[in-house]
Amino acid sequence: QVQLVESGGGLVQAGGSLRLSCTASSSFYAMGWFRQAPGKEREFVAILGWSGESTYYADSVKGRFAISRDNAKNTVYLQMNSLKPEDTAVYYCAVSTTVTMTSGAMDYWGKGTLVTVSS
């Protein structure tokens, strides 16, 4: 059974930064992040391929968030800068055999880590 373990969530003031990490129990071609705010559907945040050759961001986070990975550690990171209250959500790590922005196409999910941005 594949396991994904996220860490790095917490409470931060608007304009601040956080770095999320997610370690998988095995390697996958694509690793990404999705988020779900209270009362809203889960949405795509960012994803990248094995060598970073295919990297995509949601328009709402472009220029503020950066996704990266360490393949030797089966770990993906999400550096979040200039955080806004609307970034408040549970952030989920997900992996897949293909780079996709569709949550339904991801193969495995973490349990999520809560990010709260105060105004």
Coordinates of C-alpha atoms in Angstrom, one line a residue, residues 34-45 86 88-92 102-104 109:
F34 CA -4.3 20.0 -4.4
R35 CA -6.3 21.9 -1.7
Q36 CA -9.8 22.1 -0.3
A37 CA -11.1 25.1 1.4
P38 CA -14.1 24.9 3.8
G39 CA -17.3 24.5 1.9
K40 CA -15.5 24.2 -1.5
E41 CA -14.5 21.5 -3.8
R42 CA -10.9 20.2 -4.0
E43 CA -8.9 22.1 -6.5
F44 CA -5.6 21.7 -8.3
V45 CA -2.6 23.7 -7.0
E86 CA -8.0 32.8 0.5
T88 CA -6.5 28.8 3.7
A89 CA -7.3 25.1 3.0
V90 CA -6.3 21.6 3.7
Y91 CA -3.5 20.8 1.3
Y92 CA -3.2 17.3 -0.1
T102 CA -7.4 16.5 -12.6
S103 CA -7.9 15.2 -9.1
G104 CA -9.8 12.2 -10.3
W109 CA -3.4 10.7 -1.8

